[in-house]
Short mmCIF file of C-alpha atoms in Angstrom, two decimals:
data_model
loop_
_atom_site.label_atom_id
_atom_site.label_comp_id
_atom_site.label_asym_id
_atom_site.label_seq_id
_atom_site.Cartn_x
_atom_site.Cartn_y
_atom_site.Cartn_z
CA MET W 1 0.00 0.00 0.00
CA SER W 2 2.81 2.38 0.92
CA TYR W 3 4.55 1.55 -2.40
CA PHE W 4 1.40 2.49 -4.34
CA LEU W 5 1.11 5.71 -2.33
CA LEU W 6 4.74 6.65 -3.02
CA ALA W 7 4.33 5.92 -6.73
CA SER W 8 1.19 8.04 -6.87
CA LEU W 9 2.92 10.91 -5.09
CA PHE W 10 5.86 10.67 -7.53
CA VAL W 11 3.52 10.81 -10.54
CA LEU W 12 1.66 13.74 -9.00
CA PHE W 13 4.95 15.56 -8.33
CA PHE W 14 6.10 14.92 -11.92
CA LEU W 15 2.84 16.19 -13.39
CA CYS W 16 2.94 19.32 -11.25
CA SER W 17 6.57 20.00 -12.21
CA PHE W 18 5.79 19.43 -15.88
CA GLU W 19 2.79 21.75 -15.68
CA LYS W 20 4.91 24.42 -13.97
CA SER W 21 7.58 24.02 -16.66
CA LEU W 22 5.01 24.43 -19.41
CA SER W 23 3.51 27.38 -17.60
CA PHE W 24 6.96 28.99 -17.26
CA GLN W 25 7.74 28.43 -20.95
CA THR W 26 4.36 29.84 -21.93
CA ARG W 27 4.84 32.93 -19.78
CA ARG W 28 8.36 33.42 -21.14
CA ARG W 29 7.14 33.07 -24.71
CA GLU W 30 4.31 35.52 -24.05
CA ALA W 31 6.80 37.98 -22.54
CA ILE W 32 9.07 37.72 -25.58
CA GLU W 33 6.15 38.15 -27.97
CA SER W 34 4.70 41.10 -26.05
CA ASN W 35 8.06 42.90 -26.09
CA HIS W 36 8.61 42.13 -29.76
CA ASP W 37 8.54 45.21 -31.99
CA PRO W 38 8.27 43.98 -35.60
CA GLN W 39 9.81 47.21 -36.85
CA TYR W 40 13.07 46.63 -35.01
CA THR W 41 13.24 42.93 -34.08
CA HIS W 42 12.74 39.51 -35.65
CA LEU W 43 10.57 37.02 -33.75
CA VAL W 44 12.39 33.78 -34.53
CA HIS W 45 11.06 30.25 -34.20
CA LEU W 46 14.13 28.14 -33.51
CA SER W 47 12.83 25.36 -35.77
CA SER W 48 12.93 27.74 -38.76
CA LEU W 49 16.72 27.94 -38.52
CA LEU W 50 17.28 24.19 -38.32
CA PRO W 51 17.62 22.05 -41.45
CA SER W 52 15.12 19.26 -42.01
CA PRO W 53 16.27 15.70 -42.83
CA THR W 54 14.27 15.93 -46.06
CA CYS W 55 14.52 18.36 -48.97
CA THR W 56 11.81 20.96 -49.65
CA SER W 57 11.66 22.27 -53.22
CA SER W 58 11.05 25.90 -54.11
CA THR W 59 7.43 27.08 -54.02
CA LYS W 60 8.07 29.54 -56.84
CA ASP W 61 5.19 28.99 -59.28
CA SER W 62 6.52 30.42 -62.52
CA LYS W 63 10.27 30.28 -63.01
CA PRO W 64 11.89 31.97 -66.01
CA LYS W 65 12.92 29.52 -68.72
CA ALA W 66 16.65 29.95 -67.98
CA SER W 67 16.36 29.05 -64.30
CA LEU W 68 18.32 26.40 -62.41
CA GLU W 69 17.71 24.97 -58.95
CA VAL W 70 20.29 26.02 -56.35
CA ARG W 71 21.20 23.50 -53.68
CA HIS W 72 23.64 23.57 -50.77
CA LYS W 73 26.49 21.11 -51.28
CA HIS W 74 26.05 19.66 -47.75
CA GLY W 75 22.47 18.66 -46.89
CA PRO W 76 19.46 16.58 -47.94
CA CYS W 77 18.95 18.55 -51.18
CA SER W 78 22.47 17.83 -52.40
CA GLN W 79 21.96 14.29 -53.73
CA HIS W 80 25.72 13.94 -53.36
CA ASN W 81 26.04 10.99 -51.04
CA GLU W 82 28.93 12.04 -48.82
CA ASP W 83 30.38 9.77 -46.18
CA LYS W 84 29.35 11.08 -42.78
CA GLU W 85 32.95 11.26 -41.63
CA LYS W 86 33.76 13.48 -44.63
CA VAL W 87 31.01 16.02 -44.01
CA PRO W 88 32.79 19.10 -42.64
CA THR W 89 32.11 20.37 -39.14
CA HIS W 90 31.06 23.98 -38.59
CA LYS W 91 34.60 24.73 -37.43
CA ASP W 92 35.91 23.25 -40.69
CA ILE W 93 33.51 25.36 -42.76
CA LEU W 94 34.39 28.56 -40.93
CA SER W 95 38.11 27.83 -41.04
CA GLU W 96 37.96 27.30 -44.80
CA ASP W 97 35.87 30.43 -45.12
CA GLN W 98 38.66 32.41 -43.47
CA LYS W 99 41.14 30.96 -45.95
CA ARG W 100 38.93 32.10 -48.81
CA VAL W 101 38.72 35.59 -47.32
CA ASN W 102 42.50 35.73 -46.92
CA HIS W 103 42.84 34.70 -50.57
CA ILE W 104 40.39 37.37 -51.73
CA HIS W 105 42.20 40.05 -49.74
CA SER W 106 45.47 38.85 -51.23
CA ARG W 107 44.04 39.11 -54.76
CA LEU W 108 42.69 42.57 -54.11
CA SER W 109 46.00 43.79 -52.71
CA LYS W 110 47.91 42.09 -55.56
CA LYS W 111 50.08 40.07 -53.21
CA LYS W 112 52.06 37.26 -54.80
CA GLY W 113 52.07 34.14 -52.69
CA HIS W 114 53.34 31.63 -55.22
CA ASP W 115 55.05 31.21 -58.58
CA ASN W 116 52.41 32.43 -61.05
CA SER W 117 53.17 29.99 -63.82
CA VAL W 118 51.87 26.67 -65.06
CA LYS W 119 54.56 24.42 -66.46
CA GLU W 120 53.90 22.28 -69.51
CA GLU W 121 52.55 18.75 -69.29
CA LEU W 122 50.42 19.49 -66.21
CA ASP W 123 53.32 19.77 -63.78
CA SER W 124 51.75 18.75 -60.48
CA THR W 125 54.53 20.36 -58.46
CA THR W 126 53.62 23.85 -59.65
CA LEU W 127 50.38 24.07 -57.70
CA PRO W 128 50.70 21.90 -54.57
CA ALA W 129 47.61 20.86 -52.63
CA LYS W 130 46.79 19.79 -49.12
CA SER W 131 45.44 16.27 -49.31
CA GLY W 132 41.78 16.17 -48.34
CA SER W 133 41.45 19.90 -47.82
CA LEU W 134 38.20 21.78 -48.44
CA ILE W 135 38.35 24.16 -51.34
CA GLY W 136 37.34 27.75 -50.71
CA SER W 137 35.10 27.95 -53.75
CA GLY W 138 31.56 28.27 -52.46
CA ASN W 139 28.68 26.29 -51.00
CA TYR W 140 25.91 26.24 -53.59
CA PHE W 141 25.68 24.31 -56.84
CA VAL W 142 23.56 24.02 -59.98
CA VAL W 143 23.31 21.34 -62.68
CA VAL W 144 24.24 22.11 -66.30
CA GLY W 145 24.94 19.97 -69.37
CA ILE W 146 28.33 19.76 -71.09
CA GLY W 147 29.21 18.11 -74.41
CA SER W 148 27.46 16.47 -77.36
CA PRO W 149 25.63 14.39 -76.31
CA LYS W 150 25.36 16.37 -73.11
CA ARG W 151 26.39 15.07 -69.72
CA ASP W 152 24.71 16.65 -66.71
CA LEU W 153 27.23 17.92 -64.15
CA SER W 154 26.88 19.63 -60.77
CA LEU W 155 28.96 22.82 -60.63
CA ILE W 156 29.45 25.15 -57.67
CA PHE W 157 28.56 28.67 -58.79
CA ASP W 158 30.82 31.46 -57.61
CA THR W 159 30.59 35.21 -58.27
CA GLY W 160 34.16 35.57 -57.02
CA SER W 161 35.64 33.31 -59.72
CA ASP W 162 35.88 33.68 -63.49
CA LEU W 163 36.98 30.37 -65.02
CA THR W 164 34.41 27.61 -65.38
CA TRP W 165 35.97 24.14 -65.17
CA THR W 166 35.12 20.52 -64.56
CA GLN W 167 37.08 17.33 -64.01
CA CYS W 168 37.79 15.41 -67.21
CA GLU W 169 38.82 11.93 -68.19
CA PRO W 170 41.38 10.45 -68.35
CA CYS W 171 42.38 12.35 -65.16
CA ALA W 172 46.00 12.33 -66.33
CA ARG W 173 47.28 13.16 -62.85
CA SER W 174 44.50 13.08 -60.26
CA CYS W 175 40.76 13.56 -59.78
CA TYR W 176 38.85 13.80 -56.51
CA LYS W 177 35.65 11.81 -55.94
CA GLN W 178 32.53 13.32 -57.51
CA GLN W 179 28.92 12.16 -57.66
CA ASP W 180 28.38 12.53 -61.42
CA PRO W 181 30.36 10.45 -63.93
CA ILE W 182 33.51 12.37 -64.85
CA PHE W 183 33.18 14.13 -68.20
CA ASP W 184 35.00 12.36 -71.04
CA PRO W 185 35.82 14.82 -73.86
CA SER W 186 36.74 11.99 -76.23
CA LYS W 187 33.06 10.99 -76.32
CA SER W 188 31.85 14.48 -77.26
CA THR W 189 31.61 15.63 -80.89
CA SER W 190 31.76 19.33 -79.96
CA TYR W 191 34.92 19.40 -77.83
CA SER W 192 38.17 21.08 -78.90
CA ASN W 193 41.32 22.35 -77.18
CA ILE W 194 42.50 25.97 -77.36
CA THR W 195 46.00 26.22 -78.82
CA CYS W 196 48.93 27.85 -77.05
CA THR W 197 49.23 30.49 -79.78
CA SER W 198 45.58 31.56 -79.54
CA SER W 199 44.85 34.99 -78.07
CA LEU W 200 42.25 33.22 -75.90
CA CYS W 201 45.04 31.36 -74.11
CA THR W 202 46.67 34.60 -72.99
CA GLN W 203 43.46 35.68 -71.22
CA LEU W 204 44.07 33.03 -68.58
CA THR W 205 46.74 35.09 -66.84
CA SER W 206 44.33 37.80 -65.69
CA ALA W 207 41.49 35.31 -65.08
CA THR W 208 43.40 32.82 -62.92
CA GLY W 209 46.44 34.73 -61.67
CA ASN W 210 48.68 32.16 -63.35
CA GLN W 211 50.44 32.30 -66.70
CA PRO W 212 49.17 29.50 -68.99
CA GLY W 213 51.35 26.56 -69.90
CA CYS W 214 51.68 24.68 -73.16
CA ALA W 215 51.63 20.95 -73.89
CA SER W 216 54.56 20.58 -76.30
CA SER W 217 53.22 17.41 -77.93
CA THR W 218 49.77 18.80 -78.82
CA ASN W 219 50.25 22.60 -78.62
CA ALA W 220 47.27 22.66 -76.22
CA CYS W 221 46.86 25.60 -73.84
CA ILE W 222 47.08 24.59 -70.17
CA TYR W 223 45.30 26.49 -67.40
CA GLY W 224 46.07 26.32 -63.71
CA ILE W 225 43.99 27.83 -60.93
CA GLN W 226 44.78 27.74 -57.24
CA TYR W 227 42.46 28.64 -54.38
CA GLY W 228 43.06 30.07 -50.92
CA ASP W 229 43.75 26.75 -49.21
CA SER W 230 46.15 25.49 -51.92
CA SER W 231 43.48 23.34 -53.57
CA PHE W 232 43.71 23.56 -57.33
CA SER W 233 42.72 22.47 -60.82
CA VAL W 234 45.09 22.11 -63.78
CA GLY W 235 44.08 20.98 -67.26
CA TYR W 236 43.34 21.88 -70.86
CA PHE W 237 41.72 25.20 -71.74
CA SER W 238 38.99 24.12 -74.14
CA GLN W 239 35.78 24.87 -76.03
CA GLU W 240 32.59 22.86 -75.67
CA ARG W 241 28.81 23.00 -75.99
CA LEU W 242 27.16 24.09 -72.74
CA THR W 243 23.48 23.31 -72.14
CA VAL W 244 21.95 25.61 -69.53
CA THR W 245 18.36 24.44 -70.09
CA PRO W 246 16.84 22.34 -72.91
CA THR W 247 16.17 25.54 -74.87
CA ASP W 248 19.34 27.46 -73.94
CA VAL W 249 22.48 26.01 -75.53
CA ILE W 250 25.82 27.86 -75.74
CA ASP W 251 28.26 26.68 -78.42
CA ASN W 252 32.04 27.13 -78.19
CA PHE W 253 31.90 27.86 -74.48
CA LEU W 254 35.39 28.35 -73.00
CA PHE W 255 36.10 26.21 -69.94
CA GLY W 256 38.80 24.23 -68.18
CA CYS W 257 38.96 20.46 -68.68
CA GLY W 258 40.73 19.44 -65.46
CA GLN W 259 43.30 16.65 -65.55
CA ASN W 260 44.86 17.31 -62.14
CA ASN W 261 42.44 18.36 -59.41
CA GLN W 262 42.53 18.23 -55.64
CA GLY W 263 40.20 19.47 -52.91
CA LEU W 264 36.72 18.51 -51.72
CA PHE W 265 33.71 20.00 -53.50
CA GLY W 266 30.95 18.13 -51.70
CA GLY W 267 30.72 15.75 -54.66
CA SER W 268 30.29 18.42 -57.34
CA ALA W 269 32.18 18.17 -60.63
CA GLY W 270 33.75 21.63 -60.74
CA LEU W 271 32.92 25.31 -60.76
CA LEU W 272 30.76 27.80 -62.71
CA GLY W 273 32.54 31.16 -62.78
CA LEU W 274 30.15 34.14 -62.56
CA GLY W 275 32.76 36.89 -62.17
CA ARG W 276 33.26 39.87 -64.49
CA HIS W 277 36.29 38.73 -66.50
CA PRO W 278 35.91 38.20 -70.29
CA ILE W 279 36.13 34.40 -69.91
CA SER W 280 33.47 34.21 -67.18
CA PHE W 281 30.07 32.67 -67.93
CA VAL W 282 28.47 36.12 -67.60
CA GLU W 283 30.66 37.67 -70.29
CA GLN W 284 30.65 34.66 -72.63
CA THR W 285 26.84 34.59 -72.66
CA SER W 286 26.39 38.38 -72.79
CA THR W 287 24.69 38.32 -76.21
CA LYS W 288 22.05 35.90 -74.95
CA TYR W 289 21.56 36.98 -71.34
CA LYS W 290 22.73 40.64 -71.50
CA LYS W 291 25.04 40.15 -68.49
CA LEU W 292 22.02 39.62 -66.26
CA PHE W 293 21.57 36.92 -63.64
CA ALA W 294 19.82 36.54 -60.30
CA TYR W 295 19.72 34.04 -57.48
CA CYS W 296 18.09 33.27 -54.19
CA LEU W 297 19.99 31.26 -51.59
CA PRO W 298 17.67 29.12 -49.42
CA SER W 299 17.30 29.71 -45.68
CA THR W 300 18.64 26.24 -44.78
CA ALA W 301 20.44 23.36 -46.50
CA SER W 302 17.13 21.46 -46.66
CA ASN W 303 15.54 24.04 -48.96
CA VAL W 304 16.08 24.81 -52.65
CA GLY W 305 16.79 28.20 -54.21
CA TYR W 306 17.34 29.21 -57.82
CA LEU W 307 19.82 30.79 -60.25
CA THR W 308 18.28 32.59 -63.23
CA PHE W 309 19.95 34.01 -66.33
CA GLY W 310 18.52 36.90 -68.33
CA ARG W 311 15.97 39.51 -67.35
CA VAL W 312 13.82 38.92 -64.28
CA ALA W 313 10.73 40.70 -62.98
CA ASP W 314 12.18 43.53 -60.93
CA ASN W 315 9.20 45.59 -59.82
CA TYR W 316 10.21 45.12 -56.18
CA ILE W 317 13.98 45.18 -56.65
CA LYS W 318 16.03 48.07 -55.24
CA TYR W 319 19.25 48.72 -57.19
CA THR W 320 22.57 50.04 -55.95
CA PRO W 321 25.33 51.05 -58.40
CA LEU W 322 28.40 48.89 -58.92
CA SER W 323 31.60 50.63 -57.88
CA THR W 324 35.27 49.93 -58.61
CA THR W 325 37.59 47.99 -56.33
CA SER W 326 41.32 48.25 -56.91
CA GLY W 327 43.28 45.07 -57.47
CA SER W 328 40.75 43.03 -59.45
CA SER W 329 38.03 43.74 -61.98
CA SER W 330 36.45 40.31 -61.42
CA PHE W 331 34.56 41.13 -58.23
CA TYR W 332 31.23 42.92 -57.90
CA ALA W 333 31.99 45.98 -55.78
CA LEU W 334 29.34 48.03 -53.97
CA ASP W 335 29.27 51.24 -51.95
CA LEU W 336 28.35 50.29 -48.37
CA LEU W 337 27.53 53.45 -46.43
CA GLY W 338 26.25 52.24 -43.07
CA ILE W 339 24.53 49.60 -40.94
CA ASN W 340 21.40 49.70 -38.76
CA VAL W 341 20.97 47.38 -35.77
CA GLY W 342 17.59 47.26 -34.05
CA GLY W 343 16.63 50.56 -35.65
CA THR W 344 19.82 52.31 -34.51
CA LYS W 345 22.30 53.47 -37.13
CA LEU W 346 25.83 52.63 -36.04
CA SER W 347 27.93 55.70 -35.32
CA LEU W 348 30.77 55.22 -37.80
CA SER W 349 33.08 57.51 -39.73
CA SER W 350 32.27 58.06 -43.40
CA SER W 351 35.62 56.46 -44.26
CA THR W 352 34.93 53.22 -42.36
CA PHE W 353 33.77 51.33 -45.46
CA SER W 354 35.26 53.49 -48.22
CA THR W 355 38.90 52.86 -47.20
CA GLY W 356 38.94 49.18 -48.17
CA GLY W 357 35.82 49.11 -50.32
CA THR W 358 33.08 46.46 -50.33
CA ILE W 359 32.36 43.44 -52.55
CA ILE W 360 29.41 41.04 -52.67
CA ASP W 361 30.44 37.39 -52.95
CA SER W 362 28.35 34.21 -53.27
CA GLY W 363 31.24 32.00 -52.13
CA THR W 364 32.19 33.68 -48.84
CA VAL W 365 30.02 32.35 -46.00
CA ILE W 366 30.32 34.98 -43.26
CA THR W 367 30.23 38.73 -43.93
CA ARG W 368 33.53 40.41 -43.02
CA LEU W 369 33.47 43.96 -41.66
CA PRO W 370 36.16 46.48 -40.72
CA PRO W 371 37.05 45.85 -37.04
CA THR W 372 35.66 49.27 -36.08
CA ALA W 373 32.30 48.48 -37.71
CA TYR W 374 32.14 44.94 -36.36
CA THR W 375 32.77 46.07 -32.78
CA ALA W 376 29.99 48.65 -33.04
CA LEU W 377 27.58 46.10 -34.59
CA ARG W 378 28.36 43.47 -31.95
CA THR W 379 27.91 45.94 -29.08
CA GLU W 380 24.52 47.11 -30.36
CA PHE W 381 23.38 43.53 -31.08
CA GLN W 382 24.36 42.39 -27.58
CA LYS W 383 22.22 45.15 -26.05
CA GLY W 384 19.15 43.53 -27.57
CA MET W 385 20.18 40.02 -26.51
CA SER W 386 20.84 40.56 -22.79
CA ARG W 387 17.97 38.28 -21.71
CA TYR W 388 19.48 35.18 -23.36
CA PRO W 389 22.24 32.92 -21.99
CA LYS W 390 25.57 33.23 -23.77
CA ALA W 391 27.46 30.32 -25.32
CA SER W 392 31.10 29.75 -26.19
CA ALA W 393 32.57 31.13 -29.41
CA LEU W 394 32.43 29.06 -32.60
CA SER W 395 35.65 29.47 -34.56
CA ILE W 396 35.67 33.03 -35.96
CA LEU W 397 32.21 33.78 -34.50
CA ASP W 398 32.65 35.30 -31.04
CA THR W 399 29.06 36.22 -30.10
CA CYS W 400 26.94 33.12 -29.49
CA TYR W 401 23.85 32.18 -27.48
CA ASP W 402 22.28 29.06 -25.99
CA PHE W 403 18.66 28.77 -27.16
CA SER W 404 18.12 25.18 -26.01
CA GLY W 405 15.49 26.40 -23.55
CA TYR W 406 13.62 28.50 -26.11
CA LYS W 407 11.24 27.68 -28.93
CA VAL W 408 10.80 31.35 -29.81
CA PHE W 409 13.17 34.27 -29.29
CA ALA W 410 13.63 37.82 -30.55
CA ILE W 411 16.74 39.31 -32.17
CA PRO W 412 17.51 42.85 -33.35
CA LYS W 413 16.95 43.43 -37.05
CA ILE W 414 20.04 44.33 -39.09
CA SER W 415 19.98 46.42 -42.26
CA PHE W 416 22.75 47.37 -44.68
CA LEU W 417 22.69 50.83 -46.26
CA PHE W 418 24.10 50.90 -49.79
CA GLY W 419 24.66 53.68 -52.31
CA GLY W 420 21.67 54.97 -54.24
CA GLY W 421 19.51 55.12 -51.11
CA VAL W 422 19.12 51.33 -50.94
CA THR W 423 18.40 49.70 -47.57
CA VAL W 424 18.68 45.90 -47.46
CA ASP W 425 16.89 44.29 -44.51
CA LEU W 426 18.45 40.95 -43.60
CA ALA W 427 16.23 37.98 -42.83
CA ALA W 428 16.67 36.27 -39.45
CA ALA W 429 18.52 33.49 -41.30
CA GLY W 430 20.88 36.20 -42.56
CA VAL W 431 21.77 37.36 -39.06
CA LEU W 432 22.47 34.05 -37.31
CA TYR W 433 24.73 31.06 -37.91
CA VAL W 434 23.49 27.89 -36.20
CA GLY W 435 26.14 25.50 -34.92
CA SER W 436 23.56 23.78 -32.69
CA VAL W 437 20.60 24.88 -30.58
CA LYS W 438 23.12 25.50 -27.80
CA GLN W 439 25.42 27.55 -30.03
CA VAL W 440 23.61 30.08 -32.24
CA CYS W 441 25.98 32.86 -33.27
CA LEU W 442 25.94 36.35 -34.73
CA ALA W 443 26.96 35.64 -38.34
CA PHE W 444 29.52 38.40 -38.78
CA ALA W 445 33.28 38.58 -38.27
CA ALA W 446 35.94 41.28 -38.24
CA ASN W 447 38.64 41.73 -40.86
CA GLY W 448 42.22 41.92 -39.69
CA ASP W 449 42.44 45.63 -40.40
CA ASP W 450 40.13 48.53 -41.22
CA SER W 451 41.85 48.84 -44.60
CA ASP W 452 40.81 45.30 -45.67
CA THR W 453 37.92 44.96 -48.10
CA THR W 454 34.46 44.40 -46.61
CA ILE W 455 32.80 41.24 -47.98
CA PHE W 456 29.01 40.81 -48.06
CA GLY W 457 28.78 37.02 -47.67
CA ASN W 458 26.21 34.38 -48.51
CA VAL W 459 24.67 33.91 -45.05
CA GLN W 460 23.55 37.54 -45.18
CA GLN W 461 22.12 36.98 -48.67
CA LYS W 462 19.85 34.10 -47.63
CA THR W 463 16.24 34.37 -48.92
CA LEU W 464 17.02 37.65 -50.72
CA GLN W 465 16.55 37.91 -54.46
CA VAL W 466 19.93 39.22 -55.58
CA VAL W 467 20.02 40.57 -59.15
CA TYR W 468 23.32 41.23 -60.95
CA ASP W 469 23.06 43.61 -63.89
CA ALA W 470 26.69 43.85 -64.98
CA GLY W 471 25.72 45.53 -68.24
CA GLY W 472 23.72 48.17 -66.42
CA GLY W 473 26.35 48.58 -63.72
CA LYS W 474 24.14 47.74 -60.76
CA VAL W 475 23.13 45.05 -58.26
CA GLY W 476 19.58 44.75 -56.93
CA PHE W 477 18.00 43.29 -53.80
CA GLY W 478 14.48 42.08 -53.08
CA THR W 479 13.00 40.28 -50.07
CA GLY W 480 11.32 36.88 -50.00
CA GLY W 481 13.13 35.82 -53.16
CA CYS W 482 12.93 32.04 -52.75
CA LYS W 483 9.14 31.93 -52.35
#
């Protein structure tokens, strides 16, 4: 009898405690919601920031004909079956992101970190690689067709790169593991190599930062491109038929047919260069697409975005002029004038962003700010987050919170003020980087110096419709782009 009584008391105690816990969570949620000002804060459901184990396709009803699905290279939408032990950790991703940023800053300051030449016969010693390293080339990929008959290949798209390339048989030196069958140019009727004496071959120097080589036996032009972490691709500079969609086919498209490639691409076959150099996809297809393209990066890796070429409906797009950034004409440079946090404009000197300039980049993950600007942003953000428990830093991200006890929370809104009177309001997914529910971080980092170039990264671009009009000299932003 006493045992039954004790058991009953225990159940009663548990139910009362559970009810109190629910009551506390309800009161806390109500307090957060009542203090939420939609003009200055985001009310965030934690579940909205977490990826689902299944892929959700875009709900966009009518896509333009030249539109490709954009997927994150790590996640359920990828279809690239990576081994779990090879999927990078958040620390890995952020570490590689820093290497990419260092490489971009080096390019912009014209620093020479290696011998800028590619020796003939695909000399593998010219561009050394770290075995198994992650390449700093971007996170999102699309599928295009190469060759006749066409072979569908997954390529990472990158606005900070110019040369498009893919791995090719016979992989004379080395090829990393990719999901799609490796492209075999010998089975295509439209493939041809560019010769060493062609004026096209000489364009590689400015596009890749390396002087082209020459295969003495075939007189074929050899490209070599190295990324920030010493990953690389070396191969034949070639022409081939590129199929964007069934109705959009580009003949004699210049690309790299890689015979010696190292670095992990999340199973993708290579890279689609969307920079501003004459050999970039944007310039090569200028007659057809008028140097216009747009994309929307999904809020999580379990959602799908899109990449569209040619004119898009822009009734709700706000355009800011492209500016010039010294050191490289490949990047898309913007005039960043200021930042708002929770409705407060940061008190910064007019020279804070103009000294190093600003670029927008689809391949950089975390936005980099001048240290002066980052410190001001972090301080203002922390003021609006004082009610939440702090968490340890995550790699380069030093402002993190533990939301394991919250289903809903509020964060200050952040807006970027660009030239032309354009204000870009970031989505909640563009403010936070989620390591885990116990480590949700402010998704910004400081550059090493105030003179370094500011980089508007892809986390901040999530769910925005970003329109690049290189011909018109402007970049546009619209909200809710992936819907």
